[in-house]
GROMACS .gro file of C-alpha atoms in nm:
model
  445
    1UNK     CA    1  10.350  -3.659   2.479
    2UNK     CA    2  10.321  -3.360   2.684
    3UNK     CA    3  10.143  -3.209   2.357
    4UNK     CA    4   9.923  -3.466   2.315
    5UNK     CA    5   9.808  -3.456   2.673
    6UNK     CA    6   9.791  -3.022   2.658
    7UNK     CA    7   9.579  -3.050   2.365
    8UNK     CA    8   9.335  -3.351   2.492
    9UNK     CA    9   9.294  -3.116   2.778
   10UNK     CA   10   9.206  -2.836   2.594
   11UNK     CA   11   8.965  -2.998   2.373
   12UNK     CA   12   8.788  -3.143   2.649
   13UNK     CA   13   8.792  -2.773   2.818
   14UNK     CA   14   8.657  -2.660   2.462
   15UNK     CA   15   8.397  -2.916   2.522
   16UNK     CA   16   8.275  -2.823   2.864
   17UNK     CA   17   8.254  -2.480   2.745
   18UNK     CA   18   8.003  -2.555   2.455
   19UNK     CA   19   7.789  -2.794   2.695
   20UNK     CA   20   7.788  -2.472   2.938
   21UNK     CA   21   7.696  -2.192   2.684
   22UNK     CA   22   7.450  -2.412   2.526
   23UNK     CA   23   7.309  -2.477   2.859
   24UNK     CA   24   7.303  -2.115   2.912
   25UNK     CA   25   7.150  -2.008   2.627
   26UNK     CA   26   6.862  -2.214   2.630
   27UNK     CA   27   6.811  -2.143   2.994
   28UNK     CA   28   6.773  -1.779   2.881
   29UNK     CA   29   6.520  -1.862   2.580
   30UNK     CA   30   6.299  -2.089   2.874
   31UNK     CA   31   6.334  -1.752   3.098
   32UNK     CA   32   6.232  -1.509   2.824
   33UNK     CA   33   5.958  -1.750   2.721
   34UNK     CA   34   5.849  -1.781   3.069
   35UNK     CA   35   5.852  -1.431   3.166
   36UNK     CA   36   5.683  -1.340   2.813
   37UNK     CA   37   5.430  -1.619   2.955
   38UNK     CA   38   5.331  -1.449   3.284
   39UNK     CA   39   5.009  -1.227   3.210
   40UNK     CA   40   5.002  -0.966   3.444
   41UNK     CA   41   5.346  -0.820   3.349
   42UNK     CA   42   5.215  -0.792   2.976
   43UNK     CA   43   5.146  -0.437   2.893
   44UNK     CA   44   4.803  -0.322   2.768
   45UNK     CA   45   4.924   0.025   2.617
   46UNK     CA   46   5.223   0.154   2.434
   47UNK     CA   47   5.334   0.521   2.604
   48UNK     CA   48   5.577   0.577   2.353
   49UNK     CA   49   5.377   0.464   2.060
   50UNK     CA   50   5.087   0.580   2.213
   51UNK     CA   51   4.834   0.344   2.125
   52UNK     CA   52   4.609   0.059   2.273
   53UNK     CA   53   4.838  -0.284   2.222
   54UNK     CA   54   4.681  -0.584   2.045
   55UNK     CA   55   4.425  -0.794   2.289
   56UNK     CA   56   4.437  -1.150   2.281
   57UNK     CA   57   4.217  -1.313   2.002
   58UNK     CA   58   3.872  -1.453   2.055
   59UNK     CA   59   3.881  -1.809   1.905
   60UNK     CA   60   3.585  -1.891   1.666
   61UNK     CA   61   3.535  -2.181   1.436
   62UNK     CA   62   3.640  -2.002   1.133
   63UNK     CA   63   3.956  -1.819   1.287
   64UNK     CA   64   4.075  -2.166   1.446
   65UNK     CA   65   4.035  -2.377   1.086
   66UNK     CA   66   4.209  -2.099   0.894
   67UNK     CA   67   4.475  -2.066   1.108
   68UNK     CA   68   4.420  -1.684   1.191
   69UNK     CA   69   4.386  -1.729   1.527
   70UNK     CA   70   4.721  -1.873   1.618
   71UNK     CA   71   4.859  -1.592   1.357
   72UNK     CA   72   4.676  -1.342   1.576
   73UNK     CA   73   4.819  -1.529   1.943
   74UNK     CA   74   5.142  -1.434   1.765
   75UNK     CA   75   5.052  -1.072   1.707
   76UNK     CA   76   4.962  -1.080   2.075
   77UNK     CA   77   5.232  -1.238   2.232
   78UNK     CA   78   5.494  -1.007   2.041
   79UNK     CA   79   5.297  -0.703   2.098
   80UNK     CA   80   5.254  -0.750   2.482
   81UNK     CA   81   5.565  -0.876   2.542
   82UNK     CA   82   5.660  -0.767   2.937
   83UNK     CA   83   5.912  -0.469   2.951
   84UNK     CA   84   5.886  -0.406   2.569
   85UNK     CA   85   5.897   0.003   2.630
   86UNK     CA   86   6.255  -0.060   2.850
   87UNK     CA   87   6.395  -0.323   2.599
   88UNK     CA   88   6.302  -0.072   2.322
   89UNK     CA   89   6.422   0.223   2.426
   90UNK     CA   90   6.777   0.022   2.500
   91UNK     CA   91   6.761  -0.131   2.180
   92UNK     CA   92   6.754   0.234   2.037
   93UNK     CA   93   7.006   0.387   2.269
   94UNK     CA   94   7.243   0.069   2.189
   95UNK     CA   95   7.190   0.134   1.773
   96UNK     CA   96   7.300   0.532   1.849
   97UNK     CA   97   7.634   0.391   2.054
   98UNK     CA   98   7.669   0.197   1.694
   99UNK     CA   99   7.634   0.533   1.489
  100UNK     CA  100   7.286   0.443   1.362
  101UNK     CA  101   7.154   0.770   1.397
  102UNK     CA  102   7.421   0.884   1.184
  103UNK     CA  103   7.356   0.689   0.897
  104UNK     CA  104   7.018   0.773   0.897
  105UNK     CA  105   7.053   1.163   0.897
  106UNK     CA  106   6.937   1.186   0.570
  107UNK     CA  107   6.655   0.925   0.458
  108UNK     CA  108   6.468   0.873   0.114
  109UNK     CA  109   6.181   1.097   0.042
  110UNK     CA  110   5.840   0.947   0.098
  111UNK     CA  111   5.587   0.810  -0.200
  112UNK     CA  112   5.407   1.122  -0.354
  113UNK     CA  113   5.208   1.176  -0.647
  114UNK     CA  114   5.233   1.532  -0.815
  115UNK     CA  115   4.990   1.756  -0.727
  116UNK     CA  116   4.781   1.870  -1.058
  117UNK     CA  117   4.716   2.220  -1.092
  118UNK     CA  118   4.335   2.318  -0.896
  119UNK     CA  119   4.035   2.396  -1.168
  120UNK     CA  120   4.050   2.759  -1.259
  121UNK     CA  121   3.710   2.689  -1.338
  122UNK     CA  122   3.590   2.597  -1.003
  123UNK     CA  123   3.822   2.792  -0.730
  124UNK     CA  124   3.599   3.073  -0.650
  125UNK     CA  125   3.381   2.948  -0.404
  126UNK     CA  126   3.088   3.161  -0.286
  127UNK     CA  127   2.969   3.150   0.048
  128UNK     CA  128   2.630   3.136   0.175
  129UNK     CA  129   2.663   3.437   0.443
  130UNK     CA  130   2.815   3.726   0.481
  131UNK     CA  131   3.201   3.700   0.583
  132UNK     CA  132   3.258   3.928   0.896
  133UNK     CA  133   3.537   4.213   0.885
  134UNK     CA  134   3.877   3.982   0.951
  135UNK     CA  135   3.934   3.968   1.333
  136UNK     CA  136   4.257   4.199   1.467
  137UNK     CA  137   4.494   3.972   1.627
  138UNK     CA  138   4.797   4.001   1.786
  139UNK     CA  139   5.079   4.123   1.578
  140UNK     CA  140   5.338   3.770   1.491
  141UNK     CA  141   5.603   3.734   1.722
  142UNK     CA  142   5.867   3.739   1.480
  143UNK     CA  143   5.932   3.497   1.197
  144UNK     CA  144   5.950   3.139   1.318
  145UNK     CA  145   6.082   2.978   1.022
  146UNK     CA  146   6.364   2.688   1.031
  147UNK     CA  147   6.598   2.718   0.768
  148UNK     CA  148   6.835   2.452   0.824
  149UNK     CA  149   6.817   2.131   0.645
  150UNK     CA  150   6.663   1.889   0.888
  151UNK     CA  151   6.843   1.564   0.996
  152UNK     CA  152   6.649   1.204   0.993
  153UNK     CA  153   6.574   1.068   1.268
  154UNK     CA  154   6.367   0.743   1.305
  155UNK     CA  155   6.094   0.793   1.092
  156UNK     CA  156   6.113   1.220   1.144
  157UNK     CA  157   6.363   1.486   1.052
  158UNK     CA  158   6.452   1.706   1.322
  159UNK     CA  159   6.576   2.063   1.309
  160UNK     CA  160   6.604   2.320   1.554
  161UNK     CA  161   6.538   2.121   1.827
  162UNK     CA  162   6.202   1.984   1.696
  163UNK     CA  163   6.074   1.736   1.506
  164UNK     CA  164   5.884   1.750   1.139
  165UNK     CA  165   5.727   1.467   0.984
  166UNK     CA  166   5.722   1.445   0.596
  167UNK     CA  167   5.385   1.506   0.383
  168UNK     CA  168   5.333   1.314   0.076
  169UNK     CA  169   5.050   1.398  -0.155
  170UNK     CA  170   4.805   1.098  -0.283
  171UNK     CA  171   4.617   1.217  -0.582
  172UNK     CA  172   4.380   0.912  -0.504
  173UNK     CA  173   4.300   1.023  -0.156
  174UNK     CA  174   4.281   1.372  -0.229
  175UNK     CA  175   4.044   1.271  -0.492
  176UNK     CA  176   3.842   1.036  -0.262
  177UNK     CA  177   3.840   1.380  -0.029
  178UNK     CA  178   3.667   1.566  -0.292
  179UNK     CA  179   3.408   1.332  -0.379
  180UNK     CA  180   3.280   1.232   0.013
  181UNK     CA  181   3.242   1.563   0.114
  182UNK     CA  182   3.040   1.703  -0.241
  183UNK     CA  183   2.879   1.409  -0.176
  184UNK     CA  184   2.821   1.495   0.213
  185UNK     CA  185   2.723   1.928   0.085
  186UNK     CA  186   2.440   1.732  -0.174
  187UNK     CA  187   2.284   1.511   0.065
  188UNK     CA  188   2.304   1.818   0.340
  189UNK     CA  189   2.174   2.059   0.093
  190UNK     CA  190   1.928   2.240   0.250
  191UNK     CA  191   2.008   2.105   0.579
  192UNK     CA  192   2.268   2.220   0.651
  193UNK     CA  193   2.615   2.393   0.587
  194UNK     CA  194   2.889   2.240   0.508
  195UNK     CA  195   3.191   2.383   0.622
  196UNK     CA  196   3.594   2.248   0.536
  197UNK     CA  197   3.922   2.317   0.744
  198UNK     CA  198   4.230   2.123   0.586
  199UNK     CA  199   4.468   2.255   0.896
  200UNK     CA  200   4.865   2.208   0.787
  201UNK     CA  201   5.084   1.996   0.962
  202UNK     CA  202   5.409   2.172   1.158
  203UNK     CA  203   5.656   2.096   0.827
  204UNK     CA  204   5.442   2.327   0.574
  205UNK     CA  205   5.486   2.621   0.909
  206UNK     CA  206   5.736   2.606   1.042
  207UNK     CA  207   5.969   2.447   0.798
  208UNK     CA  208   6.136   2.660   0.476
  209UNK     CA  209   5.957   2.498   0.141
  210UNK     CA  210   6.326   2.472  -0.018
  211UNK     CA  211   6.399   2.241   0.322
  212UNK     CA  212   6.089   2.091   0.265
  213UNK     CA  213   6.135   2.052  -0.078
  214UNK     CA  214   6.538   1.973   0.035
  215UNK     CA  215   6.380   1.621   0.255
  216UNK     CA  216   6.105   1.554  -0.016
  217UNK     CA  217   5.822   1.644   0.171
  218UNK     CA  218   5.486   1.731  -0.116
  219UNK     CA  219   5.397   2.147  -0.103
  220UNK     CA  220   5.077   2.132   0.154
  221UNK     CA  221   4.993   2.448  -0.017
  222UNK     CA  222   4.965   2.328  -0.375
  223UNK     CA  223   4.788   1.997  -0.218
  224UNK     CA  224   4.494   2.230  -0.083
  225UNK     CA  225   4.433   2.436  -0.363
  226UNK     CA  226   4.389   2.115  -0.561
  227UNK     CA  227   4.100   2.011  -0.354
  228UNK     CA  228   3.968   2.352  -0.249
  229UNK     CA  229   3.945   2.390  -0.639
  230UNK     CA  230   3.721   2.073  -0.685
  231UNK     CA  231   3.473   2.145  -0.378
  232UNK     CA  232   3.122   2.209  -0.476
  233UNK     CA  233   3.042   2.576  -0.493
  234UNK     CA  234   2.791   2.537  -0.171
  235UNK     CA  235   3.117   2.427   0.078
  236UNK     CA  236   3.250   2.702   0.276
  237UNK     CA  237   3.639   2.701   0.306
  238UNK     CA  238   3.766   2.764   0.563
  239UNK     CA  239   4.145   2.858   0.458
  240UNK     CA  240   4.406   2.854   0.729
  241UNK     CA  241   4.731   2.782   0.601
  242UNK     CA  242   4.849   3.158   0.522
  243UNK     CA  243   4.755   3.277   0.892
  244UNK     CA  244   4.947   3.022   1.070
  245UNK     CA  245   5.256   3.087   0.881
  246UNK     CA  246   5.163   3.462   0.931
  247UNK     CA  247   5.246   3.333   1.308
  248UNK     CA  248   5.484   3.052   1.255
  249UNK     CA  249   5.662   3.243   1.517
  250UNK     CA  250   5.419   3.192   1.823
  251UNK     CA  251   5.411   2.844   1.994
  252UNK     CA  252   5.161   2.686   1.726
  253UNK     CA  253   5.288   2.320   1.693
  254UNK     CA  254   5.450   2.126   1.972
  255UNK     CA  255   5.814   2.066   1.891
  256UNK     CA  256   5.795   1.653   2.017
  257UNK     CA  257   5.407   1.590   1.908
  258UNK     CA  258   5.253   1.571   1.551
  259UNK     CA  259   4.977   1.797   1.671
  260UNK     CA  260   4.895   2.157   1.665
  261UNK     CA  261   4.865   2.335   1.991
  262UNK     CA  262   4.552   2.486   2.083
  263UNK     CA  263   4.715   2.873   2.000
  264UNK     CA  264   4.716   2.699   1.644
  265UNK     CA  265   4.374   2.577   1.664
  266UNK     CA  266   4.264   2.925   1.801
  267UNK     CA  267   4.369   3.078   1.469
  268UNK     CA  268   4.160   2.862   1.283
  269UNK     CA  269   3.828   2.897   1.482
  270UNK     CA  270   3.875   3.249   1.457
  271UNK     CA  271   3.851   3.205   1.008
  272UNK     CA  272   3.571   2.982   1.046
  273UNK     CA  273   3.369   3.272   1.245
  274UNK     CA  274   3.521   3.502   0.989
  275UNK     CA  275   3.375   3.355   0.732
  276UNK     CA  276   3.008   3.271   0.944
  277UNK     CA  277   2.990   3.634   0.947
  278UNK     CA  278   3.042   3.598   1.334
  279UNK     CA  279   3.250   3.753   1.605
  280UNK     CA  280   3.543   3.534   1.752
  281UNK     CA  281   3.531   3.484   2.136
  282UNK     CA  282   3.849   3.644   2.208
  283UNK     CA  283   4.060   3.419   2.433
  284UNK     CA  284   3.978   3.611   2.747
  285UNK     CA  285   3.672   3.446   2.719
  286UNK     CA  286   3.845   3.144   2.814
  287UNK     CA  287   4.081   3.038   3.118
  288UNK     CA  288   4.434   2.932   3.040
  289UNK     CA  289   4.642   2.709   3.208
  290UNK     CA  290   5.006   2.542   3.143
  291UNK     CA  291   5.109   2.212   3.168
  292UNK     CA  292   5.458   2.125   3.106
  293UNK     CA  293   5.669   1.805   3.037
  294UNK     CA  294   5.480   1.688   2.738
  295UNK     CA  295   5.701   1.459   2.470
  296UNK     CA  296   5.494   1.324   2.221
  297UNK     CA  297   5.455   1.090   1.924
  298UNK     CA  298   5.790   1.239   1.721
  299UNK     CA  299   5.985   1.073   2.034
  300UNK     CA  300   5.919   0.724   1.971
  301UNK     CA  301   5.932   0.776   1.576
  302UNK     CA  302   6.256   0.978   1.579
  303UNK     CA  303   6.370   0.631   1.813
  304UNK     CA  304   6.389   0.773   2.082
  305UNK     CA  305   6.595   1.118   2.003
  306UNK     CA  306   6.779   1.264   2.342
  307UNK     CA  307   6.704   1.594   2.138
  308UNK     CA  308   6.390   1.611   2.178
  309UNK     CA  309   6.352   1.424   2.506
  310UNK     CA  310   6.549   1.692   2.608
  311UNK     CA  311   6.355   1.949   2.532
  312UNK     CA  312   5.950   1.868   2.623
  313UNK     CA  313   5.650   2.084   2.499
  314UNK     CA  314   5.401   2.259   2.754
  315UNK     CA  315   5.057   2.168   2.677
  316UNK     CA  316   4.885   2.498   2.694
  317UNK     CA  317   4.459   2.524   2.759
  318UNK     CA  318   4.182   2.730   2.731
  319UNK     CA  319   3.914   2.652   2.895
  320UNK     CA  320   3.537   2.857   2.838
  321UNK     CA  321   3.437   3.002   3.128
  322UNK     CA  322   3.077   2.940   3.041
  323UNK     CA  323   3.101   2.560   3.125
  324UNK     CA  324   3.361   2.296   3.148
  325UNK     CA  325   3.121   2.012   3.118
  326UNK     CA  326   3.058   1.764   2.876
  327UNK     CA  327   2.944   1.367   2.763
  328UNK     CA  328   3.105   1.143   2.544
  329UNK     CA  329   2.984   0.796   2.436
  330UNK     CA  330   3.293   0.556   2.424
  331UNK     CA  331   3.360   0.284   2.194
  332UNK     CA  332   3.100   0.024   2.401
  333UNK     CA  333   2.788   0.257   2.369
  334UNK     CA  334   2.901   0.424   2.721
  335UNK     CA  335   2.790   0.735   2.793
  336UNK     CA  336   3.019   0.946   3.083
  337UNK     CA  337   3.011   1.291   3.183
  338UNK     CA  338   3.310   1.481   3.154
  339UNK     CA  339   3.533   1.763   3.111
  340UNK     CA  340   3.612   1.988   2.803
  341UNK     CA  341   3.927   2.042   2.904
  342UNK     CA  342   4.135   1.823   3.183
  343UNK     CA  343   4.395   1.894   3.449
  344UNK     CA  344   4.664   1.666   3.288
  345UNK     CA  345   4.895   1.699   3.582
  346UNK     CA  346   4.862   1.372   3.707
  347UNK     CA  347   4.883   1.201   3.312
  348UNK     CA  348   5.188   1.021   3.168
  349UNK     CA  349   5.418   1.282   2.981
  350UNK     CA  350   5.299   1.128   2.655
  351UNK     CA  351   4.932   1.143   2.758
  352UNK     CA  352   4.857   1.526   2.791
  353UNK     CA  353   4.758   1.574   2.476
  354UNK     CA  354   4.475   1.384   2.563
  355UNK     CA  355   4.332   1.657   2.806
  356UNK     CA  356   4.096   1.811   2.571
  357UNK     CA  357   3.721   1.643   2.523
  358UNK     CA  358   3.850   1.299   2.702
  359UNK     CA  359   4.063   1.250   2.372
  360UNK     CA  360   3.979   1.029   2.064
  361UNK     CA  361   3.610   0.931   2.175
  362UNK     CA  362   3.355   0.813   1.887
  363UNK     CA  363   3.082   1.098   1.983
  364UNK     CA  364   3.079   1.415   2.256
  365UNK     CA  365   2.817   1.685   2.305
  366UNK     CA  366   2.851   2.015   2.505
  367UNK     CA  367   2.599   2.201   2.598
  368UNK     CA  368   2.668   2.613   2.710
  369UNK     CA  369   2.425   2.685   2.965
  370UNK     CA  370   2.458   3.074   2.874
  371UNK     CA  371   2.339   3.058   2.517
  372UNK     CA  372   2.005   2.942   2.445
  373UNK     CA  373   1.960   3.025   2.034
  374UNK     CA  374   1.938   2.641   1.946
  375UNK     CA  375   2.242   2.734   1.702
  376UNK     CA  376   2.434   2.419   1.695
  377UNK     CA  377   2.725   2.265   1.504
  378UNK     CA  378   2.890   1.918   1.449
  379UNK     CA  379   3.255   1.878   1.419
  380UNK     CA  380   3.361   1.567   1.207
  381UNK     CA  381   3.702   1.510   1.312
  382UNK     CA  382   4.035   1.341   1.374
  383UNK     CA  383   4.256   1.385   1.692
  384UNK     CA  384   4.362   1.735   1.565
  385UNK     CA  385   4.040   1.820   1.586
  386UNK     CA  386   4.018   1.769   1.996
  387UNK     CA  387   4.249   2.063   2.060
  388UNK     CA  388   4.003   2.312   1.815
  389UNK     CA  389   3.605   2.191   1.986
  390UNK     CA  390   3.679   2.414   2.295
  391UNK     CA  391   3.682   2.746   2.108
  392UNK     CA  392   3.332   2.640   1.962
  393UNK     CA  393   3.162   2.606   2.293
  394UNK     CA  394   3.141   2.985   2.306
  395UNK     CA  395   2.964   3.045   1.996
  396UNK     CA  396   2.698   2.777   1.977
  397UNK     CA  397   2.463   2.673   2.207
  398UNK     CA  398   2.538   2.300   2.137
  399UNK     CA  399   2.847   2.140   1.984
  400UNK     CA  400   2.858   1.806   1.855
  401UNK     CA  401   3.121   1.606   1.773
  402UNK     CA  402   3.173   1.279   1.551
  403UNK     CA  403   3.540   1.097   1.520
  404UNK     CA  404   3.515   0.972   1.211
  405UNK     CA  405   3.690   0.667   1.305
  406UNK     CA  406   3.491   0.533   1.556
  407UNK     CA  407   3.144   0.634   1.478
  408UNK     CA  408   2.896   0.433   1.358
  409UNK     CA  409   2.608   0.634   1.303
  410UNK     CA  410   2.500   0.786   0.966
  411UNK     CA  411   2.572   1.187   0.979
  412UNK     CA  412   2.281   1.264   0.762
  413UNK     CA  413   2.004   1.147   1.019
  414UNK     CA  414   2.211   1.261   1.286
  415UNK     CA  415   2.222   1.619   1.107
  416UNK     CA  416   1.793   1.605   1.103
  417UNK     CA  417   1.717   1.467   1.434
  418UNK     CA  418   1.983   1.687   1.627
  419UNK     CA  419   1.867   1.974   1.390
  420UNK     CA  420   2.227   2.092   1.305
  421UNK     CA  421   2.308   2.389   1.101
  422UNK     CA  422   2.675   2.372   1.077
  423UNK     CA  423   2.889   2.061   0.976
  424UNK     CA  424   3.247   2.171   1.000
  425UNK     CA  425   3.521   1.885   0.854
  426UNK     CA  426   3.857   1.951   1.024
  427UNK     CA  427   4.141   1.712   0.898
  428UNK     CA  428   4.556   1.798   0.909
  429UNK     CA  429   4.712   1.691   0.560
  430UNK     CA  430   4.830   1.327   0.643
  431UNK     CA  431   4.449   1.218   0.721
  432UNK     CA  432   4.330   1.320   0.353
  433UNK     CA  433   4.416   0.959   0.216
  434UNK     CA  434   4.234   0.651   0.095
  435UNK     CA  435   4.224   0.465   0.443
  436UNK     CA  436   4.130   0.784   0.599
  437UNK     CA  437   3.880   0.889   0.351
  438UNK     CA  438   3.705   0.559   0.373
  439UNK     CA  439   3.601   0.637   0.716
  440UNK     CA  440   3.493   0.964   0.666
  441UNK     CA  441   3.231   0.813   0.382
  442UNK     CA  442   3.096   0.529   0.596
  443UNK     CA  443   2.908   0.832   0.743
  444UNK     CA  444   2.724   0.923   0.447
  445UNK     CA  445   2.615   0.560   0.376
   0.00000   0.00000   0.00000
């Protein structure tokens, strides 16, 4: 009886308990969907992911009777969820406590097509001036070349307490490359000169090719002789590979950022004068600053590494003493003055990349008040290409610049009504694909 009357009680205890949690739990879901309800706590940017978060939809007939705008209210409502950068980050520190970083050390290689061999026929490429005597620089500062095998992180590999994305080669967009800018050199022919910078990434540097070949990242090398070997004869190239890993030991890529720094990008102005037949502005010509406690992109796709949280680049800036003034127009037609380059003290630590020409804006112009030649160039770019325009300002009297994907202009009546005589494409490896590539040629059209 006594049994009976223990177990009653403890089934009616069981009870109570279930009533309870399932009171609880739903009481959470209404709180979460409450809170994910209450606008001004919803986040407009990402800092880690750095990138503008989705905006909520603008209904129209034919988005509301298709169903694509509820689809895209769920997009937004995920997206902007308040406190998504805190729950994420402990959502990735909680993973690491469960020995998910360890399983990930070593990842699968990315897609890649083989890279063909480049057209003996068509590698020598003349150019249409005189290339000047190759500029003395500084001797290296020692061989910076990782040779350990890199551990996956996230998305990254990591070794030697930075962070290396992986390249893979796509024959299609490298092929798409070619044919936009031959296409860009005919319509430009005499116009203008066309002039092409493929700039590596920090893994073809800074990174052993066994290691590279080791994680099954695609020989950056081999990828640019393919297309430098298919380039109309009337293209300069501008090569720049050999230099920087010539000075892979100098601080040339940040160690938490996918970028360059702008000691890489000074390299690679200094071959494109080279091969203009033009002296460099040496680089105390310009004023440099430091600004330290920049972690960028490779943070949020390594999830979050304490590695390289722990140790932050220093954004490093040269600014040309003839002028530090500028315009951009932004995406609405805008047009603001500016500066070239930006105190980024006061920006977020993932931000001060952004310090050089006002970041990824669709057009800028700079004028230098101490050269009046009417020499001018346009750069047609991608964000690697903000860090490189400063270094320009000091050898033309105006500098243009188009980002590719946000201009919506057409380059070749840009070219004759701005009367440019240099058109210089600057794109790291990862932008020469078919999405990519389909921006670039929206320019020509």
């Amino acid at each position: 009886m006594r049994k009976e009357i223990f177990n009653e009680e403890n089934k009616k205890a069981r009870r109570k308990f279930q009533r309870i949690s399932v009171r609880v739990f739903y009481g959470m879901i209404l709180g979460i969907g409450f809170i994910g309800l209450l606008i001004p706590l919803r986040p407009k940017t990402s800092e880690s992911e750095k990138r503008d978060l989705t905006k909520f939809p603008t209904p129209t007939v034919e988005t509301v009777m298709s169903g694509e705008f509820f689809s895209d209210i769920s997009t937004w409502y995920a997206d902007t969820f308040p406190f998504r950068e805190a729950l994420s980050t402990a959502n990735s520190k909680f993973r690491q406590l469960y020995g998910r970083t360890t399983e990930e050390l070593h990842g699968g290689p990315v897609e890649a097509d083989a890279i063909p061999d480049a057209d003996a026929e068509i590698t020598a490429t003349p150019t249409p001036e005189p290339e000047a005597e190759p500029t003395a620089t500084p001797a290296a500062e020692g061989d910076g070349t990782v040779h350990a095998e890199p551990e996956k992180a996230g998305t990254i590999y990591i070794a030697d307490n930075r962070g290396f994305e992986l390249y893979g080669f796509s024959i299609d967009g490298a092929n798409d490359y070619i044919n936009m800018i031959n296409n860009a050199a005919s319509q430009l022919k005499d116009k203008a000169t066309v002039y092409d910078i493929l700039v590596p990434t920090s893994i073809a540097v800074n990174l052993d090719e066994e290691m590279q070949e080791a994680v099954g990242s695609s020989n950056q090398g081999d990828a640019f002789d393919y297309i430098y070997g298919h380039l109309d004869s009337s293209i300069v190239q501008v090569p720049v590979l050999d230099v920087l890993r010539q000075h892979n030991g100098e601080y040339l890529y940040f160690k938490t950022d996918h970028h360059w720094t702008a000691d890489g990008a000074y390299y690679a102005y200094q071959e494109l004068m080279n091969k203009k037949g033009v002296t460099p502005s040496p680089l105390t010509d310009y004023t440099k600053n430091e600004y330290p406690g920049f972690v960028g992109t490779f943070y949020s796709f390594s999830e979050k590494s304490d590695t390289l949280l722990n140790n932050p680049d220093t954004v490093v800036t040269y600014t040309p003493k003839a002028t530090n003034d500028m315009t951009y127009t932004d995406v609405n037609g805008q047009t603001n003055s500016w500066y070239i380059v930006m105190d980024p003290t006061d920006y977020s630590q993932g931000s001060k990349y952004s310090c050089f020409i006002g970041g990824d804006q669709p057009y800028c112009v700079i004028d230098n008040p101490e050269i009046n030649d009417n020499s001018s160039c346009v750069v047609i770019k991608e964000s690697y290409g903000n860090a490189f325009v400063p270094f320009l300002v000091n050898s033309y009297d105006k500098v243009h610049v188009i980002d590719y994907r946000y201009y919506t202009g057409n380059l070749i009546d840009f070219v004759e009504q701005n009367n440019i005589q240099d058109v210089i494409y600057l794109n790291n490896a990862n932008a020469i694909i078919q999405s990519a590539v389909k921006n670039m040629n929206r320019l020509l059209q």
